[in-house]
Short mmCIF file of C-alpha atoms and ligand atoms in Angstrom, two decimals:
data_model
loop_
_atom_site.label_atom_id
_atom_site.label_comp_id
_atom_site.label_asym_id
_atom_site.label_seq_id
_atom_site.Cartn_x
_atom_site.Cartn_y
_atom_site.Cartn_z
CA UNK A 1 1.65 -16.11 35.85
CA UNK A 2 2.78 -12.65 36.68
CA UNK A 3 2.11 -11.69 39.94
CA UNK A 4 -0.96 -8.87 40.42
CA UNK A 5 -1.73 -6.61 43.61
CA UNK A 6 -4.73 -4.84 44.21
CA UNK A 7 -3.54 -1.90 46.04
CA UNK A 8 -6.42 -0.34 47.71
CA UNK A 9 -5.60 3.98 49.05
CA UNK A 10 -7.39 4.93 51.54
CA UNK A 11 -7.63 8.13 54.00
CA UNK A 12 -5.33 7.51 56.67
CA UNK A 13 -2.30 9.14 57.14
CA UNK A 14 0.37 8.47 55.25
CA UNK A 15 0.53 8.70 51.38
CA UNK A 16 3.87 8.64 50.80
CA UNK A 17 3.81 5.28 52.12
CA UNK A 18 1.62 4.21 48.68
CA UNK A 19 3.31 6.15 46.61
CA UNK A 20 6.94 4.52 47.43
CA UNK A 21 5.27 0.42 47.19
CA UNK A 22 4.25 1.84 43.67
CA UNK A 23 7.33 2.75 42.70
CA UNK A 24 8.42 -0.73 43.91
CA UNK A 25 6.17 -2.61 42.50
CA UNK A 26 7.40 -1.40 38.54
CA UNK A 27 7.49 -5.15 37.39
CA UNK A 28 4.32 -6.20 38.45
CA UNK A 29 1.00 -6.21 37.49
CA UNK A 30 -0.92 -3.40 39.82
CA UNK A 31 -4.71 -2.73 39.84
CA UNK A 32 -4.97 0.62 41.91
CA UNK A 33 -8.08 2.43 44.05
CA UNK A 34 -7.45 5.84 45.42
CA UNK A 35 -10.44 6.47 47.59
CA UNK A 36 -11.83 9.80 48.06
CA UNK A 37 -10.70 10.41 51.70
CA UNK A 38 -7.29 9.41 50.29
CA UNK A 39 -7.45 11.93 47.73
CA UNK A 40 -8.13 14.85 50.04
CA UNK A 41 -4.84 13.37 52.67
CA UNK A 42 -2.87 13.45 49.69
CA UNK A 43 -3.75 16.97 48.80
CA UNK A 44 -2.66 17.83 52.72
CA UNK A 45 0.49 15.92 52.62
CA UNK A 46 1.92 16.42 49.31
CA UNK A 47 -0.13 18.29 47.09
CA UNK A 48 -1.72 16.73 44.69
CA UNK A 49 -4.56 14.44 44.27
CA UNK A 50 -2.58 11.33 43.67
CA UNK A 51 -2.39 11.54 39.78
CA UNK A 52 1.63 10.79 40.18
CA UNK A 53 0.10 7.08 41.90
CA UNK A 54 -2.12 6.92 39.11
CA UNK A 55 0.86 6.55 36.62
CA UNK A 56 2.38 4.16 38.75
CA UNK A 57 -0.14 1.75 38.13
CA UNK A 58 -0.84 -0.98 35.49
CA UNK A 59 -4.42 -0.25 35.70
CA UNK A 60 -6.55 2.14 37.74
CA UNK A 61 -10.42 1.74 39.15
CA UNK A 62 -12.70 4.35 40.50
CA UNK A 63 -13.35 3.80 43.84
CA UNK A 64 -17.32 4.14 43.24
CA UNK A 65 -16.98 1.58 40.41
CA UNK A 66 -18.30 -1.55 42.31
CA UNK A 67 -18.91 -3.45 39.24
CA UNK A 68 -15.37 -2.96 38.04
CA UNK A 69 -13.75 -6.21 37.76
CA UNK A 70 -11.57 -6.58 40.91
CA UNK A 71 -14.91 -6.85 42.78
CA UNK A 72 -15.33 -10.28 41.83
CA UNK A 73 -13.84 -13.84 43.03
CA UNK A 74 -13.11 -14.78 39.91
CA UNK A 75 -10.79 -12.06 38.95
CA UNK A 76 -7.59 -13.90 40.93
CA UNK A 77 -4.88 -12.01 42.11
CA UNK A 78 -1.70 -13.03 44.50
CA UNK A 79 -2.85 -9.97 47.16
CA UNK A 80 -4.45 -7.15 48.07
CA UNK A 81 -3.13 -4.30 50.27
CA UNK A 82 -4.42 -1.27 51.55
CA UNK A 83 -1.91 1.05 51.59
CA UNK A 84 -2.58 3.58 54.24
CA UNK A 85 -5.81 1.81 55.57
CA UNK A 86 -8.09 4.14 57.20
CA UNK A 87 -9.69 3.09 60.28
CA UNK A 88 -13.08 3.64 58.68
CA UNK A 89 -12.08 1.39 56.06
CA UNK A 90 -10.60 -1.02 58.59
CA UNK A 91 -13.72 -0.84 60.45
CA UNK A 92 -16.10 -1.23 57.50
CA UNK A 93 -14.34 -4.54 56.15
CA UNK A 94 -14.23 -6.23 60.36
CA UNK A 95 -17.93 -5.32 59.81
CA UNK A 96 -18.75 -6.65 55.79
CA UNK A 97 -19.58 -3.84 54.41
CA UNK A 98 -18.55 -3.62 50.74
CA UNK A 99 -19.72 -0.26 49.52
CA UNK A 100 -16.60 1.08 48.10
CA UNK A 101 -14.30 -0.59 45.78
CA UNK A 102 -11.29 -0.95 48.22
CA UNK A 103 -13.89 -2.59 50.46
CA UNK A 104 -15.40 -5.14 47.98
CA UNK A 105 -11.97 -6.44 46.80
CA UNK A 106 -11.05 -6.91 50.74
CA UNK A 107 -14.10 -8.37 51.44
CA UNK A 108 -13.39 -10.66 48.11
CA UNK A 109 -9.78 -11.30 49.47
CA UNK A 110 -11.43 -12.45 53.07
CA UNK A 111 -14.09 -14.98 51.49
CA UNK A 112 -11.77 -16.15 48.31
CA UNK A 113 -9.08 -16.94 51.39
CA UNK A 114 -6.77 -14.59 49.64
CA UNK A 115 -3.62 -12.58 51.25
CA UNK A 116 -5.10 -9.39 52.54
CA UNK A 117 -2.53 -6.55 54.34
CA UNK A 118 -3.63 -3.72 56.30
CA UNK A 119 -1.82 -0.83 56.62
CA UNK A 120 -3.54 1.57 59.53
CA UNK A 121 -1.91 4.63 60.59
CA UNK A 122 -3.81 5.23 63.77
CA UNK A 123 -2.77 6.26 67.64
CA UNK A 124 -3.52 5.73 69.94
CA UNK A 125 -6.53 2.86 69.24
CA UNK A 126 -9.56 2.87 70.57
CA UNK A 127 -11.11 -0.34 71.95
CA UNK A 128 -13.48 -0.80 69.03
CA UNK A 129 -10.62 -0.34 66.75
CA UNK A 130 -8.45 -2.72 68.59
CA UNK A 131 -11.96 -5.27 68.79
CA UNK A 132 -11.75 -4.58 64.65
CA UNK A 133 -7.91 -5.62 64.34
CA UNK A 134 -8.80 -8.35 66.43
CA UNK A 135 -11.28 -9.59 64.17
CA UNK A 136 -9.92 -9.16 61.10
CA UNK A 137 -6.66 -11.14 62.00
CA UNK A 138 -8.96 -14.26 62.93
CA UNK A 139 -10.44 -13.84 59.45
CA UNK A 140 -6.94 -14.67 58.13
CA UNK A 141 -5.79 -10.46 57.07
CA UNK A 142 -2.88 -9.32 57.65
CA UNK A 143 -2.70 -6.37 60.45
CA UNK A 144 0.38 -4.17 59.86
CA UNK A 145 0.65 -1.18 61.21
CA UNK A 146 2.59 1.46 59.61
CA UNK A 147 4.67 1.47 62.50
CA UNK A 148 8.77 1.86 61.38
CA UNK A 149 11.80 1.00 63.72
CA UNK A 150 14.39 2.82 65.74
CA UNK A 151 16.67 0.05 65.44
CA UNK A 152 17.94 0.96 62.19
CA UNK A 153 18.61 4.35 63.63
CA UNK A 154 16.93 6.31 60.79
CA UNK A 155 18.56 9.45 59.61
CA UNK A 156 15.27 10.70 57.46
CA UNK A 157 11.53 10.51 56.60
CA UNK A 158 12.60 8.72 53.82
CA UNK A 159 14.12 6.05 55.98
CA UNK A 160 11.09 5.30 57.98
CA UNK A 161 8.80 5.36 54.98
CA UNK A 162 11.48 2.80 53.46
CA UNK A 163 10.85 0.62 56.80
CA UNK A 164 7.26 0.25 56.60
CA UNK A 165 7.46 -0.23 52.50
CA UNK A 166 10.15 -2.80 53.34
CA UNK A 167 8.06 -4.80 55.53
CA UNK A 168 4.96 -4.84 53.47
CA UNK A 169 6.72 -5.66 50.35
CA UNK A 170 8.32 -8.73 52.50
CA UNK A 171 4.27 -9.69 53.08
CA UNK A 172 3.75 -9.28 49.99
CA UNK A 173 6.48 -11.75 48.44
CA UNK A 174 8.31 -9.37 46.94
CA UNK A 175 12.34 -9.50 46.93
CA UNK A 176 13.86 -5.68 48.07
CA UNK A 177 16.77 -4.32 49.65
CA UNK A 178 15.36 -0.96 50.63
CA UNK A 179 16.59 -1.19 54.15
CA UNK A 180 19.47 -3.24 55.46
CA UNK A 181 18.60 -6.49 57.31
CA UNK A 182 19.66 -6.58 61.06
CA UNK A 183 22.54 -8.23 61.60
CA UNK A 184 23.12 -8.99 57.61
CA UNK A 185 26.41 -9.44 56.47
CA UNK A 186 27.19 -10.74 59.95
CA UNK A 187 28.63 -14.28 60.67
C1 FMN B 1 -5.29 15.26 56.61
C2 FMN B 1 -6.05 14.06 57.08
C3 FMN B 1 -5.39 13.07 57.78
C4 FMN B 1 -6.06 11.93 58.22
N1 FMN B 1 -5.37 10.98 58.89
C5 FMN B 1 -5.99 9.82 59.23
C6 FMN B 1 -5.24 8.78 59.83
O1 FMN B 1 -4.03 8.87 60.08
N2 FMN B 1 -5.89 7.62 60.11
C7 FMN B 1 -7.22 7.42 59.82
O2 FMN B 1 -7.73 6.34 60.07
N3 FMN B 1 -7.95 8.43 59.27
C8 FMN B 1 -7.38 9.61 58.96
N4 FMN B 1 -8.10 10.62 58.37
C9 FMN B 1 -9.57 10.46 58.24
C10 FMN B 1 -10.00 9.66 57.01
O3 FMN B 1 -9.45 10.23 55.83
C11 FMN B 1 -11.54 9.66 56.93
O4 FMN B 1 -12.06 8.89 58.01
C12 FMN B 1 -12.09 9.15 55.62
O5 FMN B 1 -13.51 9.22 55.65
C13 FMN B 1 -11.67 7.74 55.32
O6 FMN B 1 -12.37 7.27 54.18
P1 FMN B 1 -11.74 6.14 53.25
O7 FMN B 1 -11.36 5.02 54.14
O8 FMN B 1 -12.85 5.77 52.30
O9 FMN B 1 -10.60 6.76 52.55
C14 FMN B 1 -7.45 11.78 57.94
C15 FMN B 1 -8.12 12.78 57.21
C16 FMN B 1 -7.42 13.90 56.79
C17 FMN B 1 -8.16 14.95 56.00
#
């Protein structure tokens, strides 16, 4: 079976970040939610609404839509990731609330013991948020922060965005070369 991501968009900072896993994830099967808050960041970061994500996607869901059909266990898929993950999203799937799409398919990713990676573009973190991270890693997610190296001395935005993309995709099971490894090549 082909692989298929849920790739949830929320409001934090950071769309570029979802826009370059879409354009990596071209051979698989992708079932994308661009929330509202996520709409408006990508208006404020690069000027649109996030139609060029849209077209990215295998298939697209309305982030109202709770009856669409990645809201239920039974529609199986390899992971989700939200991709940035605002902390009000973070916050409302530590606490179980499912009232948006992206939150429903995390919440089904939590109980259906599914892989689950959030992306939160946050500083610095407040004690409830940390108590939230905290939480949701017991629950079996995946915490990653959209947090890029210096390592790899990084010569543009581009670069860093590449880093973070890198690492999720690597979560996510998916082969990429979009940075160079440290130390590869070495003996
Ligand atoms: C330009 C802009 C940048 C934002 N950056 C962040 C951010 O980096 N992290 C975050 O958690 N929220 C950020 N927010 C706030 C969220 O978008 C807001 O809390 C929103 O209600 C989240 O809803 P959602 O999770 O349903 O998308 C930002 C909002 C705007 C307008």
């Amino acid at each position: 079976m082909k692989d298929k991501f849920v790739i949830g968009v929320t409001g934090g900072s950071g769309s570029i970040l979802a826009l370059t896993l879409l354009r990596n994830l071209e051979n698989y099967e992708t079932h994308v939610v661009v929330s509202e808050g996520a709409k408006k960041v990508f208006r404020e970061e690069l000027g649109s609404t996030g139609d060029e994500l849209l077209k990215l996607a295998s298939y697209t869901y309305d982030d109202k839509d709770i009856s669409a059909r990645i809201s239920s266990g039974s529609f199986k898929f390899t992971a989700a990731v939200i991709i940035p993950c605002s902390i009000s999203t973070l916050g409302k799937v530590a606490s179980g609330i499912s009232d948006t799409l992206v939150t429903r398919a995390c919440a089904v990713a939590l109980k259906e013991r599914r892989k689950l990676i959030l992306v939160p573009r946050e500083m610095p973190l407040s004690t409830i948020v940390l108590e939230n991270m905290h939480k949701l890693s017991l629950a079996g997610a995946i915490v990653a922060p959209a947090s890029p190296g210096y390592y790899t001395r990084p010569k543009s935005v581009e670069d860093m965005v590449n880093f973070v993309v890198s690492r999720v995709l690597d979560l996510m099971g998916v082969e990429n070369d979009l940075v160079r490894r440290w130390r590869s090549g070495e003996k």
